[in-house]
Coordinates of C-alpha atoms and ligand atoms in Angstrom, one line a residue:
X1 CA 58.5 89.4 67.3
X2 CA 58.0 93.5 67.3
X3 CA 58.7 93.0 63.2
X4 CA 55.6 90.4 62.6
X5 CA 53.6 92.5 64.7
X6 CA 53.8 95.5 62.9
X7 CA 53.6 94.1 59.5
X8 CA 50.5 92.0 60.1
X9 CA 49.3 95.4 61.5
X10 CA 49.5 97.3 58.3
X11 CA 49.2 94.3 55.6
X12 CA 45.6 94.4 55.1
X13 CA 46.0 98.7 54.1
X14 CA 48.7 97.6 52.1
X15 CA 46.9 94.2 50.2
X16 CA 43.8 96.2 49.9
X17 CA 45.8 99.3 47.9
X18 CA 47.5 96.5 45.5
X19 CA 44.6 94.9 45.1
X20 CA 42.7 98.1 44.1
X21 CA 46.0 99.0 41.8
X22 CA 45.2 95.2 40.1
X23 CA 41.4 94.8 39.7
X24 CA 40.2 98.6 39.2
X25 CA 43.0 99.7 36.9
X26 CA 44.3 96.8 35.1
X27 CA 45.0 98.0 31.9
X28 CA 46.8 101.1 32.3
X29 CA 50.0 101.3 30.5
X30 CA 52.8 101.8 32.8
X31 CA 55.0 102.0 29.8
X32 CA 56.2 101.3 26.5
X33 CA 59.3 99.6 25.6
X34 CA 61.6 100.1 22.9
X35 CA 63.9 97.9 20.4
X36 CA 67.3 99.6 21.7
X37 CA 65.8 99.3 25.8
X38 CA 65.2 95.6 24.7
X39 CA 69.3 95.6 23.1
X40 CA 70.1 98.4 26.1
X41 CA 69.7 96.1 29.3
X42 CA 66.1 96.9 29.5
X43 CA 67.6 100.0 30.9
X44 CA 64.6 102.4 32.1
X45 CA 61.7 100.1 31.5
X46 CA 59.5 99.7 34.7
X47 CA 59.4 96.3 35.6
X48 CA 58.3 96.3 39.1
X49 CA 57.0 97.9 42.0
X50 CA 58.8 97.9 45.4
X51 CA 58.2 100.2 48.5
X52 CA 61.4 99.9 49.8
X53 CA 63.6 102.4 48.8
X54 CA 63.3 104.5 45.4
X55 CA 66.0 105.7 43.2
X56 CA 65.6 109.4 41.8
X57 CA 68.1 109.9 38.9
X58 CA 68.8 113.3 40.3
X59 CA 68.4 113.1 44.1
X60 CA 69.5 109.3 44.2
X61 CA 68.1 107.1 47.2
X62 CA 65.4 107.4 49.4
X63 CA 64.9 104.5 51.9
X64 CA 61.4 103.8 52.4
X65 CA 60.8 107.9 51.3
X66 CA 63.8 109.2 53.2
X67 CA 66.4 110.3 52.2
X68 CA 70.6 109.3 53.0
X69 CA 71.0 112.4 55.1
X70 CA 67.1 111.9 56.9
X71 CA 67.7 108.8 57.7
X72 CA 71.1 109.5 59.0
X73 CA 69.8 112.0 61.2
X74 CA 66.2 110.2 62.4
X75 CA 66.8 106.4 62.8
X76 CA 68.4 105.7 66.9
X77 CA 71.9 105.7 68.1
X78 CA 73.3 104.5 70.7
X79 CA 74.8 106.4 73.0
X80 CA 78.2 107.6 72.0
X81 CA 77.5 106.7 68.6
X82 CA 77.6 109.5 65.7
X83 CA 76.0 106.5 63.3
X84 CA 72.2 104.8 63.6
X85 CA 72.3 101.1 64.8
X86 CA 70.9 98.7 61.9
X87 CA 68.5 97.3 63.5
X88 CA 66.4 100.3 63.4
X89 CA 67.8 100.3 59.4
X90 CA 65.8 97.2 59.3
X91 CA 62.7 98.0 61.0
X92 CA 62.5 101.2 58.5
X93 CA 62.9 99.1 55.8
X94 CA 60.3 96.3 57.0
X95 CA 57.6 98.1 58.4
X96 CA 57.8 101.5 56.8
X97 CA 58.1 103.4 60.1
X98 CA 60.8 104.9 61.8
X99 CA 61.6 102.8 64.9
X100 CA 61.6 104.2 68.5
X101 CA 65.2 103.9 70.6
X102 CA 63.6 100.7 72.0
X103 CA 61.9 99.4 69.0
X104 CA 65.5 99.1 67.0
X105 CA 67.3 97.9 70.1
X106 CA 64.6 95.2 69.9
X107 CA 65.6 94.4 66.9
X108 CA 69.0 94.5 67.4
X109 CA 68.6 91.9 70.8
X110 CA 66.2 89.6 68.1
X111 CA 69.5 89.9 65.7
X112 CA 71.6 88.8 69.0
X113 CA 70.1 85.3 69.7
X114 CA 70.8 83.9 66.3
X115 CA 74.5 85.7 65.8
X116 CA 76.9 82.7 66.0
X117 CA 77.6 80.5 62.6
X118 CA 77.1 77.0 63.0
X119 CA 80.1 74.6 62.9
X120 CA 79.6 73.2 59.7
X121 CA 79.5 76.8 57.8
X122 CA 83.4 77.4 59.3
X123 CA 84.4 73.8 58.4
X124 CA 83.1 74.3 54.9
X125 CA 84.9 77.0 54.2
X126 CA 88.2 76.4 55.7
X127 CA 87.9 73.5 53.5
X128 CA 88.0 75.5 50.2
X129 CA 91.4 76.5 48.3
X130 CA 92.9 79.4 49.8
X131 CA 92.8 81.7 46.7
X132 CA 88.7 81.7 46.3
X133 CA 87.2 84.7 46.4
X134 CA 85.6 86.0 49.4
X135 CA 82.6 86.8 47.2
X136 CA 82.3 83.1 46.8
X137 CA 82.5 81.9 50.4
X138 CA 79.7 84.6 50.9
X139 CA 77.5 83.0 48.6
X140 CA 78.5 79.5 49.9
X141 CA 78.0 80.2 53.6
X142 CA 74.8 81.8 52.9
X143 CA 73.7 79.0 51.1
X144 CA 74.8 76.3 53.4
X145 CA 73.1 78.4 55.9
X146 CA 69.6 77.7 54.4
X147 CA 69.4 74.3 55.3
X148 CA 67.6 74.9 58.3
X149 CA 64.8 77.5 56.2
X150 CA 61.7 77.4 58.1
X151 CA 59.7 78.7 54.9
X152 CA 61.4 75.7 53.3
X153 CA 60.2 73.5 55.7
X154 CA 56.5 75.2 56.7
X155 CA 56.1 75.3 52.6
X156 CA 56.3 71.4 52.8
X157 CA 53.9 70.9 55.5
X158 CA 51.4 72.9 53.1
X159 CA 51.4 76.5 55.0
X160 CA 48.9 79.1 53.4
X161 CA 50.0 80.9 50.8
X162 CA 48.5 83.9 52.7
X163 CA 51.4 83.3 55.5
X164 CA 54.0 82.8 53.2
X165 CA 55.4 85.9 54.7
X166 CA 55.8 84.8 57.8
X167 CA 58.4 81.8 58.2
X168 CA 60.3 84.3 55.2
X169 CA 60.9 87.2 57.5
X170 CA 61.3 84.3 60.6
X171 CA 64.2 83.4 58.1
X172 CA 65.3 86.8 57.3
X173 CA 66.2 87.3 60.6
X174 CA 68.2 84.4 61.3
X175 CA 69.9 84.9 58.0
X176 CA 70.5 88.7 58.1
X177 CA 71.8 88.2 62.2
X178 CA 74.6 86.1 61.1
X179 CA 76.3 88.4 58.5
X180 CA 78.7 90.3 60.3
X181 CA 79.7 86.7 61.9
X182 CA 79.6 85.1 58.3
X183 CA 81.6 88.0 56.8
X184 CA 84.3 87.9 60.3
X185 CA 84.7 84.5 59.3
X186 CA 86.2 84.5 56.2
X187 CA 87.9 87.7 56.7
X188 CA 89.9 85.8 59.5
X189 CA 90.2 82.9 57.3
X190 CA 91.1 84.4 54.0
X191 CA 94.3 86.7 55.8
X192 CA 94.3 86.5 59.2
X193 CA 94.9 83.0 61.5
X194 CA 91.4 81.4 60.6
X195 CA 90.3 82.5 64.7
X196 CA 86.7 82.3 64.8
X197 CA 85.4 85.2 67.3
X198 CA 82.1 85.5 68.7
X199 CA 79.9 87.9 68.5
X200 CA 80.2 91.0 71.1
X201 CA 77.0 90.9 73.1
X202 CA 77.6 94.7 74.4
X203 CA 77.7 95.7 70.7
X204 CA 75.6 96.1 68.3
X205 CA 75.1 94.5 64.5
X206 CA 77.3 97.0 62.4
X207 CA 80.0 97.3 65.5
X208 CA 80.1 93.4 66.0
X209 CA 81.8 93.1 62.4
X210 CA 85.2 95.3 63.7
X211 CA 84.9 93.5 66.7
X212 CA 85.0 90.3 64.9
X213 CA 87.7 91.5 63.2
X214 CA 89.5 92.5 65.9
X215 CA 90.3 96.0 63.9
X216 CA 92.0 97.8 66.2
X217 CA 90.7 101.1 65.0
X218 CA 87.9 100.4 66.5
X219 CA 85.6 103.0 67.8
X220 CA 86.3 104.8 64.5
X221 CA 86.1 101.6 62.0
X222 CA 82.8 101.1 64.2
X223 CA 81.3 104.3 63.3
X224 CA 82.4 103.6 59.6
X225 CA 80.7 100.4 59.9
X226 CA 77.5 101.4 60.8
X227 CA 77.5 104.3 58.2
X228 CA 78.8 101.7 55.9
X229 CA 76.1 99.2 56.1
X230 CA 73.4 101.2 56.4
X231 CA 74.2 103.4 53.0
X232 CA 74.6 99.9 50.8
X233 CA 71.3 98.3 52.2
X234 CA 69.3 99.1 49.7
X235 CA 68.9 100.7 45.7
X236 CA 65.1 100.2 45.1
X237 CA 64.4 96.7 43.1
X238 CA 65.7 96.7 40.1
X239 CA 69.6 96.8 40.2
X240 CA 71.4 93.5 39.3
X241 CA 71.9 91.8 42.7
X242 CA 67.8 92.8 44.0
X243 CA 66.4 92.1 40.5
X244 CA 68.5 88.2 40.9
X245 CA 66.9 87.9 44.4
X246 CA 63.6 88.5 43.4
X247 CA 63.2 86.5 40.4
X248 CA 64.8 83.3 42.5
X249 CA 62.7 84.0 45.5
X250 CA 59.7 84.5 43.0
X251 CA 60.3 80.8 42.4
X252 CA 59.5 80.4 45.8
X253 CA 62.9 79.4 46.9
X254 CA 63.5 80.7 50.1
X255 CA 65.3 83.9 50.8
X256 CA 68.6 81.5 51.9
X257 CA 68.7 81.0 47.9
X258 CA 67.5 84.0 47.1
X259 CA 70.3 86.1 48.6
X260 CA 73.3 84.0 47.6
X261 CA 72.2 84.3 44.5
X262 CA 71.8 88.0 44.3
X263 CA 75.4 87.7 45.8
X264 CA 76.7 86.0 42.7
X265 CA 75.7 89.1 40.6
X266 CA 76.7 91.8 43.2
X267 CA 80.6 90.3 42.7
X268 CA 80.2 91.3 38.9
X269 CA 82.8 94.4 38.5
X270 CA 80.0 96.3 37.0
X271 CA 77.8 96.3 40.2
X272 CA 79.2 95.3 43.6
X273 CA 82.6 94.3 42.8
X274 CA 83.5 98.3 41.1
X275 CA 84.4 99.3 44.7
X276 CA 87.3 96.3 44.6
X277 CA 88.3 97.3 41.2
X278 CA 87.8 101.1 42.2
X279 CA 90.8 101.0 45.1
X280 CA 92.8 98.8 42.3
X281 CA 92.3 101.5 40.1
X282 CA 93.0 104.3 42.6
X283 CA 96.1 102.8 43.6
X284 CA 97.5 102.7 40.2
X285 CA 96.8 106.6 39.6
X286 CA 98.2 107.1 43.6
X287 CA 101.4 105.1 42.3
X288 CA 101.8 106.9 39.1
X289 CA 102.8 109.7 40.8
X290 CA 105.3 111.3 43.4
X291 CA 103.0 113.2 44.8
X292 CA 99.4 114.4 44.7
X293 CA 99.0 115.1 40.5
X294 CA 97.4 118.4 39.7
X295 CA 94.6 118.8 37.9
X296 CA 96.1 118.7 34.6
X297 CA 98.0 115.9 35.3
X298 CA 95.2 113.9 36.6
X299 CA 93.2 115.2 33.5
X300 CA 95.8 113.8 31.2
X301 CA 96.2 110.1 32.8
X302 CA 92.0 110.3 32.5
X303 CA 91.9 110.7 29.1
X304 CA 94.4 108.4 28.1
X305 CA 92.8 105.5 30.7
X306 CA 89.5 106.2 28.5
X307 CA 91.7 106.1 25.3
X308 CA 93.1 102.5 25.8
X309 CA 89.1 101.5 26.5
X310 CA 89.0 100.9 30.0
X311 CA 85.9 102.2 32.2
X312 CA 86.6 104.3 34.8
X313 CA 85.3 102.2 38.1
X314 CA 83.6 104.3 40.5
X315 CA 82.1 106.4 37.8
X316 CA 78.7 106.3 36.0
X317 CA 75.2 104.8 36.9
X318 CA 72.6 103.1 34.9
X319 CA 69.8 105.0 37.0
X320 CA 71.7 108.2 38.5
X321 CA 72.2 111.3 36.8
X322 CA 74.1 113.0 39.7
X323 CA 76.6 112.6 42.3
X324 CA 75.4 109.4 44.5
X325 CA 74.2 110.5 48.1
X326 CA 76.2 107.3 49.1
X327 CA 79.3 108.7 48.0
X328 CA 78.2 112.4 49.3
X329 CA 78.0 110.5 53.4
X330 CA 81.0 108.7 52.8
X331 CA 82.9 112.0 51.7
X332 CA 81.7 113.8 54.9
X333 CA 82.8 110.9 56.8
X334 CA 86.5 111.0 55.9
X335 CA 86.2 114.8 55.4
X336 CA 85.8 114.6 59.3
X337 CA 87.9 111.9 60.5
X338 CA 90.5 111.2 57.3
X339 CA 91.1 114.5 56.1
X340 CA 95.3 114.1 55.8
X341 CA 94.6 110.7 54.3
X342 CA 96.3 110.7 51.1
X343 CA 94.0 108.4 49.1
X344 CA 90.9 110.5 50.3
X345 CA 92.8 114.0 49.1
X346 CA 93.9 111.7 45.6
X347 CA 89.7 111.1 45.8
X348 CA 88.6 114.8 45.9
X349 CA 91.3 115.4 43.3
X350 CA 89.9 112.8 40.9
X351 CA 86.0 113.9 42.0
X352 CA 86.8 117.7 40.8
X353 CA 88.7 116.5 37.4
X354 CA 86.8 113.4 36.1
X355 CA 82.8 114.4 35.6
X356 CA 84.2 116.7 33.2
X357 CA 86.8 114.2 31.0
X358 CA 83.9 111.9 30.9
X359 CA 81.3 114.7 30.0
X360 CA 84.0 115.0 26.7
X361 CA 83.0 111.2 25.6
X362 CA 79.7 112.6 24.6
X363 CA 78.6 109.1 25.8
X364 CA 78.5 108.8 29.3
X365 CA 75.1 109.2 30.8
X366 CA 76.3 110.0 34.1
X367 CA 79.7 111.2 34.7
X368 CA 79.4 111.8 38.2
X369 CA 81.3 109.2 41.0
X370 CA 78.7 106.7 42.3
X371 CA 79.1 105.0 45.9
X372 CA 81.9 102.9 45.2
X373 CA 84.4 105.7 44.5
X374 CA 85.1 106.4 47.7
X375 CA 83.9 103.4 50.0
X376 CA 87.4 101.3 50.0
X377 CA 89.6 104.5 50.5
X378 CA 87.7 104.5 54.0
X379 CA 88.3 100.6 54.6
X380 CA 91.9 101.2 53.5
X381 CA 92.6 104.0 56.0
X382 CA 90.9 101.8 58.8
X383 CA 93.7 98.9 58.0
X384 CA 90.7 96.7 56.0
X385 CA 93.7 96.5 53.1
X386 CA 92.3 94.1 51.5
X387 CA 90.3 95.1 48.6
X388 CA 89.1 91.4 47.4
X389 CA 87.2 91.4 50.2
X390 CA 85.2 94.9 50.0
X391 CA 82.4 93.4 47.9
X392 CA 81.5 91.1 50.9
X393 CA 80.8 94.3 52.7
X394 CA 78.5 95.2 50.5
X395 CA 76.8 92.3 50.6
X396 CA 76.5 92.5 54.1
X397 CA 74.4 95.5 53.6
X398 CA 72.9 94.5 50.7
X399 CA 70.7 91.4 52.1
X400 CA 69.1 93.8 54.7
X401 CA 67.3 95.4 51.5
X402 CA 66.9 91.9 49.5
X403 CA 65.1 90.4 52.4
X404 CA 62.9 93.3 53.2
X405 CA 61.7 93.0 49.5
X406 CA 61.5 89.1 49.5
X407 CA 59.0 89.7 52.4
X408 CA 56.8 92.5 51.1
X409 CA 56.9 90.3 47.8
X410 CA 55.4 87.1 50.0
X411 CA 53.0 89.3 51.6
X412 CA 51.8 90.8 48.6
X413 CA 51.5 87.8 47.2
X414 CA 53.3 88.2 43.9
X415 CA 53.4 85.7 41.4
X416 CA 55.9 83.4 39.6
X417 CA 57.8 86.9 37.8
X418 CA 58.3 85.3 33.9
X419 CA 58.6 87.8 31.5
X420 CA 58.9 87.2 27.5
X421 CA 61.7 86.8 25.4
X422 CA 61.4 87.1 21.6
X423 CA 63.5 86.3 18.8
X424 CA 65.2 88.4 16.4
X425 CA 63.3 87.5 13.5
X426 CA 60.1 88.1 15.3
X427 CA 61.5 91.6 15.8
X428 CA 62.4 91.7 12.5
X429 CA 58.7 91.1 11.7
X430 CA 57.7 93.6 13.7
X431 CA 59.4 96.4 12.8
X432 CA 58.4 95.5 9.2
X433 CA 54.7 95.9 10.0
X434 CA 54.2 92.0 9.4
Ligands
LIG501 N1 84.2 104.9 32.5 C1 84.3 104.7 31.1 N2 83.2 104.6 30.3 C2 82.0 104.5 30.9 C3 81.8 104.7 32.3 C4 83.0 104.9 33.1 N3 83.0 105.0 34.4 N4 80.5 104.7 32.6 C5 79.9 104.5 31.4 N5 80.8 104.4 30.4 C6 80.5 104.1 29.0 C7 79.8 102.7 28.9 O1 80.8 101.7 28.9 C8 79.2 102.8 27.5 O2 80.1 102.7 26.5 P1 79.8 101.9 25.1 O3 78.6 102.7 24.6 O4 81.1 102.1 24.4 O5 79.5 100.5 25.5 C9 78.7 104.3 27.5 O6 79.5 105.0 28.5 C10 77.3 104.5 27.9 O7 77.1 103.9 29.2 P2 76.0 104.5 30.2 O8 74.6 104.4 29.6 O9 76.4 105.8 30.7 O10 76.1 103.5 31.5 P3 75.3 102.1 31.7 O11 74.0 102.4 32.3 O12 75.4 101.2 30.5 O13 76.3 101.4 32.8 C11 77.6 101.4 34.7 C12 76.3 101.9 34.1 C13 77.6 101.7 36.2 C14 77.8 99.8 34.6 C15 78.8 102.1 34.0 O14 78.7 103.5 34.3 C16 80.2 101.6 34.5 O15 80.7 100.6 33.9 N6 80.8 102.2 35.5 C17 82.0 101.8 36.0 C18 81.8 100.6 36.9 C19 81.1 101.0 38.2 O16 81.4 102.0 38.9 N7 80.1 100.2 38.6 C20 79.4 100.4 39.9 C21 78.0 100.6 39.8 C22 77.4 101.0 41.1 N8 77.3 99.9 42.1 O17 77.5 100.1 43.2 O18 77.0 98.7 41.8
LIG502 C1 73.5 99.5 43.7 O1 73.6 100.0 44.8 O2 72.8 98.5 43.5 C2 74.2 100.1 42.5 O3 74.3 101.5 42.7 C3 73.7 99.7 41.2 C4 72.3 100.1 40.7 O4 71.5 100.7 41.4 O5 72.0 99.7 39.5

């Protein structure tokens, strides 16, 4: 397939500038860690290396060196389309080229032959209680899905460590093509009448998941879709749900594991989840008042949210140190196509009040809205009401980026990741000078 093919062409460049990196410069100091980073969530200390995408504090993502608005403007469309298909998302993050019209289609038609969910996936979850969370029946479906892994099975029959990449992107695919299908599935489950609808072969990966849906916005929720997906797809290696996949697929489970597992910490309402918990939250300020509050007013029911010691979802990042580019697209999005919406205006209103109430904690790093302050208001306009469910979206996304880096991590060979832990009297010791 066009994605093997390119990455075996370039591997040997890319093993040969590790391996320089490793033999020729193996003690130099990357960086020094502190007591509080240790206490702090190791916040800032550089762990890892991924060529993926990169996260600038203060221009925020770049996807394989591009960034949100470059690779909204250089990655193929389809014609008609205002958003770039994901399978050219894909190749970009794979290969680290831009893909030709034909080269993403090609992905795309790859994504195509492997779309549908198997039988048993459905029947497993339409056999689970009615109230679990959507965020769970990801993580289940995608790991019931893994018991046809072709690394697990090609790791068995003693495959060379050298090839280890190989049978993980074969199983990247398969995973990352059923998604939409996976996500449609519960969605139909969870509030609609449990239809299971296939795939749309006319469409493409991002579009297939209204279609599923049978949203009836549909051109529109399509375009949001594909911006959707293709701004959550990636936030280099080291945020909670990438960090989880890596360290399980560093095991050597396969990327079937890896991913539902970097699920389980994406639906923690500091990560993924915040965008659920973010509508919630902007649906208690929208129904606190009559009308649109003004500034003062909005100002006032700020501060005393931060009084009563709740965070703010939506708001802040542990890497960012400005407004998120993700939020930026999004904003242009409904500043195009939603701008009456009434949440979207209650949005802007909170965007122009809050980085300055938070700025007045003195302890907010980064008081600026990150992407998941504005990414349900779209699904909400477009009828997707249901916010449990927005995390799964997310997720969606997300496993384009995990896999990418579970592959590059196979190719380049990297080890078993097992850090150290200490104890507190051994820290003790230390800062005594014992
Ligand atoms: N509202 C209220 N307080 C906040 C906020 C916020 N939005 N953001 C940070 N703080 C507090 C934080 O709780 C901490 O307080 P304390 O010292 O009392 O424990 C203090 O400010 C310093 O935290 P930071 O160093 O600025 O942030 P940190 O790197 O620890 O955490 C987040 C980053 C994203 C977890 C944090 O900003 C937050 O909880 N935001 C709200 C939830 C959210 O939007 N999460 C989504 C993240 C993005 N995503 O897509 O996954
Ligand atoms: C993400 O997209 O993963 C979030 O912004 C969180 C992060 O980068 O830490």
């Amino acid at each position: 397939m066009i994605l093997h093919d390119r990455i075996a062409e370039i591997l040997p460049a890319w093993r040969d500038r590790v391996n320089h990196l490793v033999t020729e410069h193996r003690d130099f100091k990357v960086c020094d860690v502190t007591v509080s980073q240790i206490y702090q969530g190791i916040r800032g200390v550089q762990i890892q290396v991924t060529d993926i995408s990169y996260v600038d504090p203060y221009e925020g993502l770049r996807l394989r060196g591009y960034t949100i608005p470059e690779v909204l403007e250089k990655l193929p469309r389809l014609p008609g389309c205002e958003f770039p298909m994901a399978g050219g998302l894909y190749y970009l993050l794979m290969t680290d080229s831009l893909p030709s019209y034909e080269e993403a289609l090609e992905v795309e038609d790859e994504w195509k032959k492997y779309a549908v969910i198997p039988q048993y996936v459905i029947d497993m979850i339409h056999t689970m209680p009615r109230n679990t969370h959507p965020m769970t029946l990801f993580s289940q479906g995608i790991m019931a899905l893994g018991v046809d892994s072709i690394f697990s099975r090609q790791y068995l029959n003693g495959l060379a460590k050298s090839d280890y990449w190989i049978p993980t992107l074969d199983d990247s695919i398969r995973l990352t093509a059923k998604l939409p299908a996976l996500a449609a599935v519960i969605y139909n489950w969870k509030y609609r009448d449990g239809s299971v609808i296939a795939p749309n072969p006319d469409l493409d990966w991002s579009g297939n998941f209204a279609y599923m849906i049978e949203n009836p916005n549909n051109h529109e929720y399509e375009e949001l879709c594909r911006l959707f997906f293709l701004l959550h797809s990636d936030h280099e290696g080291a945020n909670v749900s990438a960090h989880t996949a890596h360290l399980v697929n560093s095991a050597l489970s396969d990327v079937y594991l890896a991913s539902s597992a970097a699920m389980n910490g994406l639906a923690g309402p500091l990560h993924g989840l915040a965008n659920q918990e973010c509508l919630r939250w902007l649906l208690k300020v929208y129904n606190s008042f009559e009308s649109l509050p003004s500034k003062e007013e909005m100002a006032d029911f700020a501060r005393a949210e931060l009084k009563s010691g709740r965070v703010i979802p939506g708001y802040g990042h542990a890497v960012l140190r400005t407004t998120d580019p993700r939020f930026t697209a999004q904003y242009e999005f409904a500043k195009k196509y939603l701008p009456d919406d009434e949440l979207y205006q209650l949005v802007c209103r909170i965007y122009e009040v809050l980085p300055g109430i938070l700025k007045e904690t003195g302890k907010v790093k980064n008081p600026y809205p990150n992407v998941d302050a504005i990414n349900g208001t779209l699904q909400y306009h477009y009828g997707v009401r249901e916010f449990d469910f927005y995390t799964v979206l997310f997720g969606v996304s997300r496993i384009l980026g995990i896999t990418a880096h579970a592959v590059w991590a196979r190719a380049l060979n990297k080890p078993i990741e097992r850090p150290k832990s200490l104890t507190t009297a051994i820290l003790e010791e230390r800062v005594a000078g014992k």
